[in-house]
Coordinates of N, CA and C in Angstrom, one line a residue:
X8 N -5.5 24.0 -26.8 CA -6.5 23.0 -27.1 C -6.3 21.8 -26.3
X9 N -7.4 21.3 -25.7 CA -7.3 20.1 -24.8 C -7.1 18.9 -25.7
X10 N -6.5 17.8 -25.0 CA -6.2 16.6 -25.7 C -7.0 15.5 -25.2
X11 N -7.5 14.6 -26.1 CA -8.2 13.4 -25.7 C -7.5 12.2 -26.3
X12 N -7.2 11.2 -25.5 CA -6.4 10.1 -26.0 C -6.7 8.9 -25.1
X13 N -6.7 7.7 -25.7 CA -6.9 6.4 -25.0 C -6.0 5.4 -25.6
X14 N -5.1 4.8 -24.7 CA -4.3 3.7 -25.1 C -4.9 2.4 -24.6
X15 N -4.6 1.3 -25.3 CA -5.2 0.0 -25.0 C -4.1 -1.1 -24.9
X16 N -4.3 -1.9 -23.9 CA -3.3 -3.1 -23.7 C -4.2 -4.3 -23.4
X17 N -3.9 -5.4 -24.1 CA -4.5 -6.7 -23.7 C -3.4 -7.7 -23.7
X18 N -3.3 -8.5 -22.6 CA -2.3 -9.6 -22.5 C -3.0 -10.9 -22.5
X19 N -2.4 -11.9 -23.2 CA -2.9 -13.2 -23.2 C -2.0 -14.2 -22.6
X20 N -2.4 -15.4 -22.4 CA -1.5 -16.4 -21.8 C -0.2 -16.6 -22.6
X21 N 0.9 -17.1 -21.9 CA 2.1 -17.4 -22.6 C 2.9 -16.2 -23.0
X22 N 2.6 -15.0 -22.5 CA 3.4 -13.8 -22.8 C 2.9 -13.1 -24.0
X23 N 1.8 -13.4 -24.5 CA 1.3 -12.7 -25.8 C 0.7 -11.4 -25.4
X24 N 0.7 -10.5 -26.4 CA 0.1 -9.1 -26.3 C -0.7 -8.9 -27.5
X25 N -2.0 -9.4 -27.6 CA -2.8 -9.3 -28.8 C -3.2 -7.9 -29.1
X26 N -3.2 -7.0 -28.1 CA -3.6 -5.6 -28.3 C -2.5 -4.7 -27.6
X27 N -2.0 -3.8 -28.4 CA -1.0 -2.8 -27.9 C -1.2 -1.6 -28.7
X28 N -2.1 -0.7 -28.3 CA -2.4 0.5 -29.1 C -2.0 1.8 -28.4
X29 N -1.3 2.6 -29.2 CA -0.9 3.9 -28.7 C -1.9 5.0 -29.1
X30 N -1.9 6.1 -28.4 CA -2.8 7.2 -28.7 C -2.2 8.5 -28.1
X31 N -2.0 9.5 -28.9 CA -1.5 10.8 -28.4 C -0.2 10.6 -27.5
X32 N -0.2 11.1 -26.3 CA 1.0 11.1 -25.5 C 1.2 9.7 -24.8
X33 N 0.3 8.8 -25.0 CA 0.4 7.5 -24.3 C 0.9 6.5 -25.3
X34 N 2.1 6.0 -25.0 CA 2.8 5.1 -26.0 C 3.2 3.8 -25.2
X35 N 2.4 2.8 -25.1 CA 2.8 1.5 -24.5 C 3.7 0.7 -25.4
X36 N 4.8 0.2 -24.9 CA 5.8 -0.5 -25.6 C 6.1 -1.8 -24.9
X37 N 6.2 -2.9 -25.7 CA 6.6 -4.2 -25.2 C 8.0 -4.1 -24.8
X38 N 8.3 -4.6 -23.6 CA 9.7 -4.6 -23.1 C 10.0 -6.0 -22.5
X39 N 11.2 -6.3 -22.1 CA 11.6 -7.6 -21.8 C 11.0 -8.0 -20.4
X40 N 10.3 -9.1 -20.4 CA 9.7 -9.6 -19.2 C 10.7 -10.3 -18.3
X41 N 10.3 -10.4 -17.0 CA 11.2 -10.9 -16.0 C 11.3 -12.4 -16.0
X42 N 10.3 -13.1 -16.5 CA 10.2 -14.6 -16.4 C 9.3 -15.2 -17.5
X43 N 9.4 -16.5 -17.6 CA 8.6 -17.2 -18.6 C 7.1 -17.0 -18.3
X44 N 6.3 -16.9 -19.4 CA 4.8 -16.7 -19.2 C 4.4 -15.3 -18.9
X45 N 5.3 -14.4 -18.7 CA 4.9 -13.0 -18.4 C 5.0 -12.2 -19.6
X46 N 4.2 -11.2 -19.7 CA 4.3 -10.0 -20.6 C 4.7 -8.8 -19.8
X47 N 5.4 -7.9 -20.5 CA 5.7 -6.6 -19.8 C 5.5 -5.5 -20.8
X48 N 4.9 -4.4 -20.3 CA 4.6 -3.3 -21.1 C 5.1 -2.0 -20.4
X49 N 5.9 -1.2 -21.0 CA 6.3 0.1 -20.4 C 5.7 1.2 -21.2
X50 N 5.0 2.1 -20.4 CA 4.3 3.2 -21.0 C 5.3 4.4 -21.1
X51 N 5.5 4.9 -22.3 CA 6.4 6.0 -22.6 C 5.6 7.2 -23.0
X52 N 6.0 8.3 -22.3 CA 5.3 9.6 -22.6 C 5.8 10.2 -23.9
X53 N 4.9 10.4 -24.9 CA 5.3 10.9 -26.2 C 5.3 12.4 -26.3
X54 N 4.7 13.1 -25.3 CA 4.6 14.5 -25.2 C 4.3 14.9 -23.8
X55 N 4.3 16.2 -23.5 CA 4.0 16.7 -22.2 C 2.5 16.6 -22.0
X56 N 2.1 15.8 -20.9 CA 0.7 15.6 -20.6 C 0.7 14.8 -19.3
X57 N -0.3 15.0 -18.5 CA -1.6 15.7 -18.7 C -1.5 17.2 -18.4
X58 N -2.0 18.0 -19.3 CA -2.2 19.5 -19.1 C -3.6 19.8 -18.7
X59 N -3.9 21.0 -18.2 CA -5.2 21.4 -17.9 C -6.2 21.1 -19.0
X60 N -7.3 20.4 -18.8 CA -8.3 20.2 -19.8 C -8.1 18.9 -20.5
X61 N -7.0 18.2 -20.4 CA -6.7 17.0 -21.1 C -7.6 15.9 -20.6
X62 N -7.9 14.9 -21.4 CA -8.7 13.7 -21.0 C -7.9 12.5 -21.6
X63 N -7.2 11.8 -20.7 CA -6.4 10.7 -21.0 C -6.9 9.4 -20.4
X64 N -6.7 8.3 -21.0 CA -7.1 7.0 -20.4 C -6.2 5.9 -20.9
X65 N -6.0 4.9 -20.1 CA -5.4 3.6 -20.5 C -6.3 2.5 -20.1
X66 N -6.7 1.7 -21.1 CA -7.5 0.5 -20.8 C -6.7 -0.8 -20.9
X67 N -6.7 -1.6 -19.9 CA -5.9 -2.8 -19.8 C -6.7 -4.0 -19.5
X68 N -6.5 -5.0 -20.3 CA -7.2 -6.3 -20.0 C -6.2 -7.4 -19.9
X69 N -6.2 -8.1 -18.8 CA -5.4 -9.3 -18.6 C -6.3 -10.5 -18.7
X70 N -6.2 -11.2 -19.8 CA -7.1 -12.3 -20.1 C -6.8 -13.5 -19.2
X71 N -7.8 -14.4 -19.2 CA -7.7 -15.6 -18.3 C -6.3 -16.3 -18.4
X72 N -5.7 -16.5 -17.3 CA -4.4 -17.2 -17.3 C -3.2 -16.4 -17.7
X73 N -3.4 -15.2 -18.0 CA -2.2 -14.3 -18.4 C -1.5 -13.7 -17.2
X74 N -0.3 -13.3 -17.5 CA 0.5 -12.5 -16.5 C 1.1 -11.3 -17.1
X75 N 0.8 -10.1 -16.5 CA 1.3 -8.9 -17.1 C 1.8 -8.0 -16.1
X76 N 3.0 -7.4 -16.4 CA 3.5 -6.3 -15.6 C 3.5 -5.0 -16.5
X77 N 3.0 -3.9 -15.9 CA 2.9 -2.6 -16.6 C 3.7 -1.6 -15.7
X78 N 4.7 -1.0 -16.3 CA 5.4 0.1 -15.7 C 5.5 1.3 -16.6
X79 N 6.3 2.3 -16.2 CA 6.5 3.4 -17.1 C 7.9 3.9 -17.1
X80 N 8.3 4.6 -18.2 CA 9.7 4.9 -18.4 C 10.1 6.1 -17.6
X81 N 9.1 6.9 -17.1 CA 9.5 8.1 -16.4 C 8.3 8.5 -15.6
X82 N 8.5 9.5 -14.6 CA 7.3 10.0 -13.9 C 6.4 10.7 -14.8
X83 N 5.1 10.7 -14.3 CA 4.1 11.5 -15.0 C 4.0 12.9 -14.3
X84 N 4.1 13.9 -15.1 CA 4.1 15.3 -14.6 C 2.9 16.0 -15.0
X85 N 2.0 16.3 -14.0 CA 0.8 17.1 -14.2 C 1.2 18.6 -14.2
X86 N 0.8 19.3 -15.3 CA 1.2 20.7 -15.5 C -0.1 21.5 -15.7
X87 N 0.0 22.8 -15.4 CA -1.2 23.7 -15.8 C -1.3 23.8 -17.3
X88 N -2.5 24.0 -17.8 CA -2.7 24.1 -19.2 C -3.3 25.5 -19.6
X89 N -3.7 25.6 -20.8 CA -4.3 26.9 -21.2 C -5.7 27.2 -20.8
X90 N -6.4 26.1 -20.3 CA -7.7 26.3 -19.8 C -7.7 26.0 -18.3
X91 N -8.7 26.6 -17.6 CA -8.8 26.4 -16.2 C -9.4 25.0 -15.8
X92 N -9.9 24.3 -16.8 CA -10.5 23.0 -16.5 C -9.5 22.0 -16.0
X93 N -9.9 21.1 -15.1 CA -8.9 20.1 -14.6 C -8.6 19.1 -15.7
X94 N -7.4 18.5 -15.6 CA -7.1 17.4 -16.5 C -7.7 16.1 -15.8
X95 N -8.0 15.1 -16.7 CA -8.5 13.9 -16.2 C -7.7 12.7 -16.8
X96 N -7.3 11.8 -15.9 CA -6.5 10.6 -16.3 C -7.2 9.4 -15.7
X97 N -7.7 8.5 -16.6 CA -8.5 7.4 -16.1 C -7.8 6.1 -16.5
X98 N -7.7 5.2 -15.5 CA -7.1 3.9 -15.7 C -8.2 2.8 -15.5
X99 N -8.5 2.0 -16.6 CA -9.5 1.0 -16.5 C -8.8 -0.4 -16.7
X100 N -8.8 -1.2 -15.6 CA -8.0 -2.4 -15.5 C -9.0 -3.6 -15.3
X101 N -8.8 -4.6 -16.1 CA -9.6 -5.9 -15.9 C -8.7 -7.0 -15.8
X102 N -8.8 -7.9 -14.8 CA -8.0 -9.1 -14.7 C -8.8 -10.3 -14.6
X103 N -8.6 -11.3 -15.5 CA -9.4 -12.4 -15.6 C -9.1 -13.5 -14.6
X104 N -9.7 -14.7 -14.9 CA -9.5 -15.9 -14.0 C -8.1 -16.4 -14.0
X105 N -7.5 -16.6 -12.9 CA -6.1 -17.1 -12.7 C -5.1 -16.2 -13.4
X106 N -5.4 -15.0 -13.6 CA -4.5 -14.0 -14.2 C -3.9 -13.2 -13.1
X107 N -2.8 -12.5 -13.5 CA -2.0 -11.7 -12.6 C -1.6 -10.4 -13.3
X108 N -1.8 -9.3 -12.6 CA -1.4 -8.0 -13.0 C -0.6 -7.3 -12.0
X109 N 0.6 -6.9 -12.4 CA 1.5 -6.0 -11.6 C 1.5 -4.6 -12.2
X110 N 0.8 -3.7 -11.6 CA 0.7 -2.3 -12.1 C 1.6 -1.4 -11.3
X111 N 2.8 -1.1 -11.9 CA 3.9 -0.5 -11.1 C 4.5 0.7 -11.9
X112 N 3.7 1.8 -12.0 CA 4.2 3.0 -12.8 C 5.1 3.8 -11.9
X113 N 5.8 4.7 -12.5 CA 6.6 5.7 -11.7 C 5.7 6.7 -11.1
X114 N 6.3 7.6 -10.4 CA 5.5 8.6 -9.6 C 4.7 9.6 -10.5
X115 N 3.6 10.1 -9.9 CA 2.9 11.2 -10.4 C 3.3 12.4 -9.7
X116 N 3.7 13.4 -10.4 CA 4.2 14.7 -9.8 C 3.2 15.8 -10.1
X117 N 2.6 16.4 -9.0 CA 1.6 17.4 -9.1 C 2.3 18.8 -9.1
X118 N 2.6 19.4 -10.2 CA 3.3 20.6 -10.3 C 2.4 21.8 -9.9
X119 N 3.1 22.8 -9.4 CA 2.3 24.0 -9.0 C 1.5 24.6 -10.1
X120 N 0.2 24.9 -9.8 CA -0.7 25.4 -10.7 C -1.5 24.4 -11.5
X121 N -1.2 23.1 -11.4 CA -1.9 22.1 -12.1 C -3.1 21.7 -11.3
X122 N -4.1 21.0 -12.0 CA -5.3 20.5 -11.4 C -5.6 19.2 -12.2
X123 N -5.4 18.1 -11.5 CA -5.5 16.7 -12.1 C -6.5 15.9 -11.3
X124 N -7.4 15.2 -12.0 CA -8.3 14.2 -11.4 C -7.9 12.8 -11.9
X125 N -7.5 11.9 -11.1 CA -7.1 10.6 -11.5 C -8.2 9.6 -11.0
X126 N -8.6 8.7 -11.9 CA -9.6 7.7 -11.5 C -9.1 6.4 -11.9
X127 N -8.9 5.4 -11.0 CA -8.5 4.1 -11.3 C -9.6 3.1 -11.0
X128 N -10.1 2.4 -12.0 CA -11.1 1.4 -11.7 C -10.6 0.0 -12.1
X129 N -10.7 -1.0 -11.1 CA -10.1 -2.3 -11.3 C -11.3 -3.3 -11.1
X130 N -11.4 -4.2 -12.1 CA -12.3 -5.3 -12.0 C -11.6 -6.7 -12.0
X131 N -11.7 -7.4 -10.9 CA -11.0 -8.7 -10.7 C -11.9 -9.9 -10.7
X132 N -11.4 -10.9 -11.4 CA -12.1 -12.2 -11.3 C -11.8 -12.8 -9.9
X133 N -12.6 -13.8 -9.4 CA -12.4 -14.3 -8.1 C -11.0 -14.9 -7.8
X134 N -10.4 -15.4 -8.9 CA -9.1 -16.1 -8.7 C -7.9 -15.2 -9.3
X135 N -8.2 -13.9 -9.6 CA -7.2 -13.0 -10.1 C -6.3 -12.6 -8.9
X136 N -5.1 -12.2 -9.3 CA -4.1 -11.6 -8.3 C -3.7 -10.2 -8.9
X137 N -3.4 -9.3 -8.0 CA -3.1 -7.9 -8.3 C -2.1 -7.4 -7.4
X138 N -1.1 -6.7 -8.0 CA -0.2 -5.8 -7.2 C -0.3 -4.4 -7.9
X139 N -0.7 -3.4 -7.1 CA -0.9 -2.1 -7.7 C -0.3 -1.1 -6.8
X140 N 0.6 -0.3 -7.4 CA 1.3 0.8 -6.6 C 0.9 2.2 -7.2
X141 N 0.6 3.1 -6.2 CA 0.4 4.5 -6.6 C 1.3 5.3 -5.7
X142 N 2.0 6.3 -6.4 CA 2.9 7.2 -5.7 C 2.6 8.6 -6.2
X143 N 2.4 9.6 -5.3 CA 2.2 11.0 -5.6 C 3.3 11.8 -5.0
X144 N 3.9 12.7 -5.8 CA 4.8 13.7 -5.3 C 4.2 15.1 -5.4
X145 N 4.0 15.8 -4.3 CA 3.2 17.0 -4.3 C 4.1 18.2 -4.5
X146 N 4.3 18.6 -5.7 CA 5.2 19.7 -6.1 C 6.6 19.3 -6.5
X147 N 7.1 20.0 -7.4 CA 8.5 19.8 -7.8 C 9.4 20.4 -6.7
X148 N 10.7 20.3 -6.8 CA 11.6 20.8 -5.7 C 11.4 22.3 -5.5
X149 N 11.1 22.6 -4.2 CA 11.0 24.0 -3.9 C 9.7 24.7 -4.3
X150 N 8.7 24.0 -4.7 CA 7.4 24.6 -5.1 C 6.3 24.0 -4.4
X151 N 5.2 24.7 -4.2 CA 4.0 24.1 -3.6 C 3.3 23.2 -4.6
X152 N 2.4 22.3 -4.2 CA 1.8 21.4 -5.2 C 0.6 22.0 -5.9
X153 N 0.2 21.4 -7.0 CA -1.1 21.7 -7.6 C -2.2 21.0 -6.9
X154 N -3.3 21.0 -7.5 CA -4.5 20.2 -6.9 C -4.5 18.8 -7.5
X155 N -4.6 17.8 -6.7 CA -4.6 16.4 -7.1 C -5.7 15.7 -6.4
X156 N -6.6 15.1 -7.1 CA -7.7 14.3 -6.6 C -7.6 12.9 -7.2
X157 N -7.4 11.9 -6.4 CA -7.2 10.5 -6.9 C -8.2 9.6 -6.3
X158 N -8.9 8.8 -7.1 CA -9.9 7.8 -6.6 C -9.5 6.5 -7.1
X159 N -9.5 5.5 -6.2 CA -9.2 4.1 -6.6 C -10.4 3.2 -6.2
X160 N -11.0 2.5 -7.2 CA -12.1 1.7 -6.9 C -11.8 0.3 -7.4
X161 N -11.9 -0.7 -6.6 CA -11.6 -2.1 -6.9 C -12.8 -3.0 -6.6
X162 N -13.1 -3.8 -7.6 CA -14.2 -4.7 -7.5 C -13.7 -6.1 -7.7
X163 N -14.1 -7.1 -6.9 CA -13.6 -8.5 -7.0 C -14.9 -9.3 -7.1
X164 N -15.0 -10.1 -8.2 CA -16.1 -11.0 -8.4 C -17.4 -10.2 -8.4
X165 N -17.3 -8.9 -8.9 CA -18.5 -8.0 -9.0 C -18.8 -7.3 -7.7
X166 N -18.1 -7.5 -6.6 CA -18.4 -6.9 -5.3 C -17.3 -5.9 -5.0
X167 N -17.6 -4.8 -4.3 CA -16.6 -3.8 -3.9 C -15.6 -4.4 -2.9
X168 N -14.3 -4.1 -3.2 CA -13.2 -4.5 -2.4 C -12.6 -3.3 -1.7
X169 N -12.5 -2.2 -2.5 CA -11.9 -1.0 -2.0 C -12.4 0.2 -2.8
X170 N -12.8 1.3 -2.2 CA -13.3 2.5 -2.8 C -12.8 3.7 -2.0
X171 N -11.8 4.4 -2.4 CA -11.3 5.5 -1.6 C -10.9 6.7 -2.5
X172 N -11.0 7.9 -2.0 CA -10.6 9.1 -2.7 C -9.7 9.9 -1.8
X173 N -8.6 10.4 -2.4 CA -7.7 11.2 -1.7 C -7.5 12.6 -2.4
X174 N -7.4 13.6 -1.7 CA -7.3 15.0 -2.3 C -6.2 15.8 -1.6
X175 N -5.4 16.5 -2.4 CA -4.3 17.3 -1.9 C -4.2 18.6 -2.7
X176 N -3.6 19.5 -2.0 CA -3.3 20.8 -2.7 C -4.4 21.9 -2.5
X177 N -4.2 23.0 -3.1 CA -5.1 24.1 -2.8 C -6.6 23.9 -3.1
X178 N -6.9 22.9 -4.0 CA -8.3 22.7 -4.2 C -8.9 21.6 -3.3
X179 N -8.1 21.1 -2.4 CA -8.6 20.1 -1.4 C -9.2 20.8 -0.2
X180 N -9.9 20.0 0.6 CA -10.5 20.5 1.9 C -9.4 20.8 2.8
X181 N -9.6 21.8 3.7 CA -8.6 22.1 4.7 C -8.2 21.0 5.5
X182 N -6.9 21.0 5.9 CA -6.4 19.9 6.7 C -5.6 18.8 6.0
X183 N -5.5 18.9 4.6 CA -4.9 17.9 3.9 C -3.4 17.8 4.2
X184 N -2.8 18.9 4.7 CA -1.4 18.9 5.0 C -1.1 18.9 6.5
X185 N -2.2 18.6 7.3 CA -2.1 18.6 8.7 C -1.5 17.4 9.3
X186 N -1.4 17.3 10.6 CA -0.8 16.2 11.3 C -1.5 14.9 11.1
X187 N -2.8 14.9 10.9 CA -3.5 13.7 10.7 C -3.5 13.1 9.3
X188 N -2.9 13.9 8.3 CA -2.8 13.4 7.0 C -1.4 13.3 6.5
X189 N -0.8 14.4 6.0 CA 0.6 14.3 5.5 C 1.6 14.8 6.5
X190 N 1.2 15.6 7.5 CA 2.2 16.1 8.5 C 3.4 16.7 7.9
X191 N 3.2 17.5 6.8 CA 4.3 18.2 6.2 C 5.1 17.4 5.2
X192 N 4.8 16.1 5.0 CA 5.5 15.4 4.0 C 5.0 15.7 2.6
X193 N 5.8 15.5 1.6 CA 5.5 15.9 0.2 C 5.4 14.7 -0.8
X194 N 5.5 13.5 -0.2 CA 5.4 12.3 -1.0 C 4.5 11.3 -0.3
X195 N 3.5 10.7 -1.0 CA 2.6 9.8 -0.4 C 2.2 8.7 -1.4
X196 N 1.9 7.6 -0.9 CA 1.6 6.5 -1.8 C 1.0 5.3 -1.1
X197 N 0.6 4.3 -1.9 CA 0.0 3.1 -1.4 C 0.3 1.9 -2.3
X198 N 0.2 0.8 -1.7 CA 0.5 -0.5 -2.3 C -0.7 -1.4 -2.0
X199 N -1.4 -1.9 -3.0 CA -2.5 -2.8 -2.9 C -2.1 -4.2 -3.4
X200 N -2.2 -5.2 -2.6 CA -1.9 -6.6 -3.0 C -3.2 -7.4 -2.8
X201 N -3.7 -8.0 -3.9 CA -4.9 -8.9 -3.8 C -4.4 -10.3 -4.2
X202 N -4.7 -11.2 -3.3 CA -4.3 -12.6 -3.5 C -5.3 -13.5 -2.8
X203 N -5.9 -14.5 -3.6 CA -6.8 -15.4 -3.0 C -6.2 -16.1 -1.8
X204 N -4.9 -16.3 -1.7 CA -4.3 -16.9 -0.5 C -4.6 -16.2 0.8
X205 N -4.9 -14.9 0.7 CA -5.1 -14.1 1.9 C -6.5 -14.4 2.5
X206 N -7.4 -15.1 1.8 CA -8.7 -15.4 2.3 C -8.7 -16.2 3.6
X207 N -7.7 -17.1 3.8 CA -7.6 -17.9 5.0 C -6.6 -17.3 6.0
X208 N -5.6 -16.6 5.5 CA -4.5 -16.1 6.4 C -4.0 -14.8 6.0
X209 N -4.8 -13.7 6.2 CA -4.3 -12.4 5.8 C -3.2 -11.9 6.7
X210 N -2.2 -11.1 6.2 CA -1.2 -10.5 7.1 C -1.9 -9.7 8.2
X211 N -1.4 -9.6 9.4 CA -2.0 -8.8 10.4 C -1.8 -7.3 10.2
X212 N -2.7 -6.5 10.7 CA -2.5 -5.0 10.7 C -1.4 -4.6 11.6
X213 N -0.5 -3.7 11.1 CA 0.6 -3.3 11.9 C 1.3 -2.1 11.2
X214 N 2.0 -1.3 12.0 CA 2.8 -0.2 11.4 C 4.0 -0.8 10.8
X215 N 4.5 -0.1 9.7 CA 5.7 -0.4 9.0 C 6.7 0.8 9.2
X216 N 7.4 0.7 10.3 CA 8.2 1.9 10.7 C 7.4 3.0 11.2
X217 N 7.9 4.3 11.0 CA 7.2 5.5 11.5 C 6.3 6.1 10.4
X218 N 6.4 5.7 9.2 CA 5.7 6.4 8.1 C 4.8 5.6 7.2
X219 N 4.5 4.3 7.6 CA 3.6 3.5 6.8 C 2.9 2.5 7.7
X220 N 1.8 2.0 7.2 CA 1.0 1.0 7.9 C 0.4 0.0 6.9
X221 N 0.3 -1.2 7.4 CA -0.3 -2.3 6.6 C -1.7 -2.6 7.2
X222 N -2.7 -2.7 6.3 CA -4.1 -2.9 6.8 C -4.7 -4.0 5.9
X223 N -5.1 -5.1 6.5 CA -5.9 -6.1 5.8 C -7.3 -5.6 5.5
X224 N -7.8 -5.9 4.3 CA -9.1 -5.5 3.8 C -10.1 -6.6 4.1
X225 N -11.4 -6.2 3.9 CA -12.5 -7.2 4.0 C -12.6 -8.0 2.7
X226 N -11.6 -8.8 2.5 CA -11.5 -9.6 1.3 C -10.0 -10.0 1.2
X227 N -9.6 -10.8 0.3 CA -8.3 -11.4 0.3 C -7.3 -10.3 -0.3
X228 N -7.1 -9.3 0.5 CA -6.2 -8.2 0.1 C -5.6 -7.4 1.3
X229 N -4.5 -6.7 1.0 CA -3.9 -5.9 2.0 C -3.6 -4.5 1.4
X230 N -3.6 -3.5 2.1 CA -3.3 -2.1 1.7 C -2.2 -1.6 2.5
X231 N -1.1 -1.1 1.9 CA -0.1 -0.4 2.6 C -0.1 1.0 2.2
X232 N -0.2 1.9 3.2 CA -0.2 3.4 2.9 C 1.0 4.0 3.6
X233 N 1.6 5.0 2.9 CA 2.8 5.6 3.4 C 2.9 7.0 3.1
X234 N 3.7 7.8 3.9 CA 4.1 9.1 3.6 C 5.6 9.2 3.7
X235 N 6.2 10.1 3.0 CA 7.7 10.3 3.1 C 8.1 11.7 2.7
X236 N 9.3 12.1 3.0 CA 9.8 13.4 2.7 C 10.0 13.6 1.2
X237 N 10.3 12.5 0.5 CA 10.6 12.6 -1.0 C 10.3 11.3 -1.7
X238 N 10.4 11.3 -3.0 CA 10.0 10.2 -3.8 C 10.9 9.0 -3.5
X239 N 12.2 9.2 -3.3 CA 13.1 8.1 -3.1 C 12.8 7.4 -1.8
X240 N 12.5 8.1 -0.8 CA 12.2 7.5 0.5 C 10.9 6.7 0.4
X241 N 9.9 7.3 -0.3 CA 8.7 6.6 -0.5 C 8.8 5.3 -1.2
X242 N 9.6 5.3 -2.3 CA 9.8 4.1 -3.0 C 10.5 3.0 -2.2
X243 N 11.4 3.4 -1.3 CA 12.1 2.4 -0.5 C 11.1 1.7 0.5
X244 N 10.2 2.5 1.0 CA 9.2 2.0 2.0 C 8.3 1.0 1.2
X245 N 7.8 1.4 0.1 CA 6.8 0.5 -0.6 C 7.5 -0.7 -1.2
X246 N 8.8 -0.6 -1.6 CA 9.5 -1.8 -2.1 C 9.8 -2.8 -1.0
X247 N 10.1 -2.3 0.2 CA 10.3 -3.2 1.3 C 9.0 -3.9 1.7
X248 N 7.9 -3.2 1.6 CA 6.6 -3.8 1.9 C 6.3 -4.9 0.9
X249 N 6.5 -4.5 -0.4 CA 6.2 -5.5 -1.5 C 7.1 -6.7 -1.4
X250 N 8.3 -6.6 -1.1 CA 9.2 -7.7 -0.9 C 8.7 -8.6 0.2
X251 N 8.3 -8.0 1.3 CA 7.8 -8.8 2.4 C 6.5 -9.5 2.1
X252 N 5.6 -8.9 1.4 CA 4.3 -9.5 1.1 C 4.4 -10.6 0.0
X253 N 5.4 -10.5 -0.9 CA 5.5 -11.5 -2.0 C 6.6 -12.5 -1.7
X254 N 7.2 -12.4 -0.6 CA 8.3 -13.4 -0.3 C 7.7 -14.8 -0.3
X255 N 8.4 -15.7 -0.9 CA 8.0 -17.1 -1.0 C 6.9 -17.3 -2.0

């Protein structure tokens, strides 16, 4: 039997969390924040999910002037289910005026035989700031990946800032593992940083070593994309990029 569940988070100024609702396998928990004025929520998996046919969602609102970090206690493991239907995992994020959201979950692992569609939609106020990290590991150790389709759509002040879709595994178009895409790597990810300060002085486009690149967007934002042989190497690349972008 397929599962349908939606968890909800709302952060207010001063570190408040007026809404923190769990549902099914999605259990957001308040955890210790790194500094004054911040809230922190860690998403804990209460059961195995997403499985084939599941419909899961997390709705997050960062209200005007609030600062929120969301992370997770462990990697999300996409597994095959009893039905041939793909699982769907939707993230709906809203960040208000002068608010900050750091969305930093652990990796998503696409296990052999799974079929998962992830959709992340972000709506930002003009003065909002965002740090969003996505990491995908294609298959567990020694196994081929499942099918993974991931779409990220970001709107700022009601206008499109980024809209992209990535697809990997046996259900994707040919060439997903070729030299122009993954080149044999099994971990891939991206880091999106939106900051109004970039409107006047965005970081320049450049490679970050041999496996990553930084690209300024047509808006006050930069996108770092990376591939790596494994999850640990990928995290190191994205952490180094984040430290550089947020220094000072």
